PDB file of C-alpha atoms in Angstrom:
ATOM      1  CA  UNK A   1       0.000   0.000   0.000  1.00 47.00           C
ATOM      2  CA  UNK A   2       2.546   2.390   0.637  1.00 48.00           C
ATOM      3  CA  UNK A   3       4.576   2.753  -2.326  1.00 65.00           C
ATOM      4  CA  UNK A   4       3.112   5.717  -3.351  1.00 68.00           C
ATOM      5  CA  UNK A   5       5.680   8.134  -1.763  1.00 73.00           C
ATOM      6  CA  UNK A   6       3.751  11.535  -0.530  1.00 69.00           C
ATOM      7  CA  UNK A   7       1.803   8.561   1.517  1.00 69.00           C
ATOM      8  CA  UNK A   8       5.011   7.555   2.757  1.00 73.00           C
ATOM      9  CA  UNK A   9       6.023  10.797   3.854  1.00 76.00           C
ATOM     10  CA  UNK A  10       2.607  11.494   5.820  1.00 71.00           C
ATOM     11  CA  UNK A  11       3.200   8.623   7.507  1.00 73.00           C
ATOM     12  CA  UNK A  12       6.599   9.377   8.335  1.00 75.00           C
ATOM     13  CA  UNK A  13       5.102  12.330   9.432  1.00 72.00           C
ATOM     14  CA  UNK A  14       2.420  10.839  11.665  1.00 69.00           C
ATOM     15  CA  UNK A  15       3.180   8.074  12.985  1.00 70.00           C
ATOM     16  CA  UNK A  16       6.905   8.622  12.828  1.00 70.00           C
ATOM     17  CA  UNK A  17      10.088   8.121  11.312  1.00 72.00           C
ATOM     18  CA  UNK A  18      11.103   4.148  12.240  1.00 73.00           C
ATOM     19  CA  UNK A  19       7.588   3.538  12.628  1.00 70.00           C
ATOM     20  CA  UNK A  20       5.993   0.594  10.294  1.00 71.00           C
ATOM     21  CA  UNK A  21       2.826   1.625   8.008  1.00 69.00           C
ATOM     22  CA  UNK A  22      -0.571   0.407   8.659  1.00 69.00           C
ATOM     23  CA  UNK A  23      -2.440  -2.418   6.041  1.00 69.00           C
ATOM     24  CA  UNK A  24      -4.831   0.305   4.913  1.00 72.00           C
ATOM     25  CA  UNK A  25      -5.567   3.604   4.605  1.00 69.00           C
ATOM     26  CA  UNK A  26      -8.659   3.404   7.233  1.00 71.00           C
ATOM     27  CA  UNK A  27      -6.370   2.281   9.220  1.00 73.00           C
ATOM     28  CA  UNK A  28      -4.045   5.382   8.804  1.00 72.00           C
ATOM     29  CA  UNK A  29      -6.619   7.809   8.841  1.00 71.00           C
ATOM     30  CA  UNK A  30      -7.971   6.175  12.111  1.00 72.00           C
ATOM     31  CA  UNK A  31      -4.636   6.356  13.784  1.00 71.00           C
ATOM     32  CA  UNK A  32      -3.815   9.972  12.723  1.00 71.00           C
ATOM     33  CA  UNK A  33      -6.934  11.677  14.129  1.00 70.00           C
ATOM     34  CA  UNK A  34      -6.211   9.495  17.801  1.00 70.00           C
ATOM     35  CA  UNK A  35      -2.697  11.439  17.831  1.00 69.00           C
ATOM     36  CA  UNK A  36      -3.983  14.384  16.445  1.00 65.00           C
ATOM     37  CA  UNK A  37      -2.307  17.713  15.359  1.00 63.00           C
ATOM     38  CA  UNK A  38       1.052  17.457  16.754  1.00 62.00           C
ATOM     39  CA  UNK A  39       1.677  13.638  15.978  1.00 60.00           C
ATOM     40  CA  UNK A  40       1.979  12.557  19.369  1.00 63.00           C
ATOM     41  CA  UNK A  41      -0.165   9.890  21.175  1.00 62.00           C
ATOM     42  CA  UNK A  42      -2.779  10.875  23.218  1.00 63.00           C
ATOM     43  CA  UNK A  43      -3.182   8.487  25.816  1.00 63.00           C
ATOM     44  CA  UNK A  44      -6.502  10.266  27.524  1.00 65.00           C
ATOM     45  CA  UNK A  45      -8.339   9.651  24.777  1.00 63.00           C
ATOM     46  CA  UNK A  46     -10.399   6.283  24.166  1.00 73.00           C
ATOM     47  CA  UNK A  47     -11.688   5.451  20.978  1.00 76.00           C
ATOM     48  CA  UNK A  48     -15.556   5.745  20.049  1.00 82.00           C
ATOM     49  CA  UNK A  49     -17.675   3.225  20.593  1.00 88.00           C
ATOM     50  CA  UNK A  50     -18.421   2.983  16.452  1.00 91.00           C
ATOM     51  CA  UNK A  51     -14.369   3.714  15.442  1.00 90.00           C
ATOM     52  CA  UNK A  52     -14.741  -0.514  14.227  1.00 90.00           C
ATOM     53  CA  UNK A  53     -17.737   0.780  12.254  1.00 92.00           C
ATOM     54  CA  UNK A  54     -16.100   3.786  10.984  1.00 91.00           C
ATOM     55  CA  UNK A  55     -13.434   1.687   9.883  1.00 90.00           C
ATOM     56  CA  UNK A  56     -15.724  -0.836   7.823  1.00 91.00           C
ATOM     57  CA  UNK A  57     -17.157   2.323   6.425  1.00 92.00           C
ATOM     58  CA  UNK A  58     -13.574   3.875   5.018  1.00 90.00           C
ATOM     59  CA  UNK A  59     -12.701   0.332   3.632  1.00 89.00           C
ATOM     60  CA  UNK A  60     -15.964  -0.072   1.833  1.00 90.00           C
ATOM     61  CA  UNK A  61     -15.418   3.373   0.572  1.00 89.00           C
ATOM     62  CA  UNK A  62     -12.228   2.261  -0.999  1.00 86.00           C
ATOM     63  CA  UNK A  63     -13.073  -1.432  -1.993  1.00 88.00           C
ATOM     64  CA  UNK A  64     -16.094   0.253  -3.818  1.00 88.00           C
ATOM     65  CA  UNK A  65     -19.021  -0.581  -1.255  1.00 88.00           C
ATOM     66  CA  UNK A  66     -20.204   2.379   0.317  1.00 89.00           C
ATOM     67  CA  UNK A  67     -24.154   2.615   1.142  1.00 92.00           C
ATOM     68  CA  UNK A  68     -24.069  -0.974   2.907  1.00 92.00           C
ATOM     69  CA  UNK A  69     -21.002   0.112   5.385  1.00 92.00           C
ATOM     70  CA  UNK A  70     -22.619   3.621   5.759  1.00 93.00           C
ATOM     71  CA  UNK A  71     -25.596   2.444   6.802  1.00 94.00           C
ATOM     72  CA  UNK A  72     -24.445   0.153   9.556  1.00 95.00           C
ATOM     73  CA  UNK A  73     -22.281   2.726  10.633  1.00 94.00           C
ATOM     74  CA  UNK A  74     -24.882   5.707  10.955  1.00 94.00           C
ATOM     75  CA  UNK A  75     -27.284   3.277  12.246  1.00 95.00           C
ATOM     76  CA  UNK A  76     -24.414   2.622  15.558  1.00 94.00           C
ATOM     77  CA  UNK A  77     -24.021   6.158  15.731  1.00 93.00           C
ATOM     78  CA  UNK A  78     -28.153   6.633  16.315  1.00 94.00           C
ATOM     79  CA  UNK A  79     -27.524   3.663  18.551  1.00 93.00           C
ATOM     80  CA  UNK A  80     -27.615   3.355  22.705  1.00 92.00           C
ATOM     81  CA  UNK A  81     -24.435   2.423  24.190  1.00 89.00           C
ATOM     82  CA  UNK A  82     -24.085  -1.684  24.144  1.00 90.00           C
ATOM     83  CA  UNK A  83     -27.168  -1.866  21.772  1.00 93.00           C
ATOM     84  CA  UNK A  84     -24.443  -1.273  18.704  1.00 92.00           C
ATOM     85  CA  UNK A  85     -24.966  -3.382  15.252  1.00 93.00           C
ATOM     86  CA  UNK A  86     -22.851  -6.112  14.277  1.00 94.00           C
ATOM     87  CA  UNK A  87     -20.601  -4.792  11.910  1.00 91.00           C
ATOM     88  CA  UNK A  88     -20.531  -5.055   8.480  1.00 90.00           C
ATOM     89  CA  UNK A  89     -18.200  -7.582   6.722  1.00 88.00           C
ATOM     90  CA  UNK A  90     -17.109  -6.608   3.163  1.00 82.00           C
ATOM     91  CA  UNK A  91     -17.978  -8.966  -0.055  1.00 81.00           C
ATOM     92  CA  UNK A  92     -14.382  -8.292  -0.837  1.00 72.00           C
ATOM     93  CA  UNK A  93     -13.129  -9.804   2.322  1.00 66.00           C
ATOM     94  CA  UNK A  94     -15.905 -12.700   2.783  1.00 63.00           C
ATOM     95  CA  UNK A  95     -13.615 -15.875   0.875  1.00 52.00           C
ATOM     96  CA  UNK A  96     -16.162 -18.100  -1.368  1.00 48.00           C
ATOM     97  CA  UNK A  97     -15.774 -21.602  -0.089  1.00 44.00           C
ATOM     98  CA  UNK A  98     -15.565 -24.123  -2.913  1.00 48.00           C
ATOM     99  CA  UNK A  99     -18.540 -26.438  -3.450  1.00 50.00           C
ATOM    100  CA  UNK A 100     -17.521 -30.223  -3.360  1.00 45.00           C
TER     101      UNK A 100
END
């Protein structure tokens, strides 16, 4: 994923300079707003109780499924606490098992 090299250098720049690059770009933008402006962890803040949802929705957005993820996720933000949605899996990550 990271071969593209301004990506490289904004993760250099968030995450640090040794520091190895996340799988995906949710994954990146997630991390970057937890350590927020000046690049340093933030260790007072939690993450929200929908960040797994958020993340589904950022992959979909990228693997080319968007309404499904978005859904899910605005329905757990409407949500009580503990009465979140499962979360949505991605056709792109489901694997087919072959029929025998």
């Amino acid at each position: 994923m990271m071969e593209d090299p301004i990506m490289r250098d904004y993760v250099k720049k968030i995450l640090g300079e040794d520091a190895e690059a996340p799988a995906d770009y949710a994954s990146l933008i997630i991390e970057a707003r937890r350590r927020g402006r000046e690049g340093q962890p933030q260790p007072h803040l939690r993450p929200h109780r929908c960040d797994k949802h958020l993340q589904d929705f950022l992959d979909g957005i990228f693997q080319g499924e968007v309404w499904a993820p978005a859904k899910v996720y605005f329905k757990c933000l409407g949500s009580k606490q503990g009465e979140e949605p499962d979360r949505y899996k991605l056709r792109s990550s489901q694997k087919e098992v072959p029929k025998s």
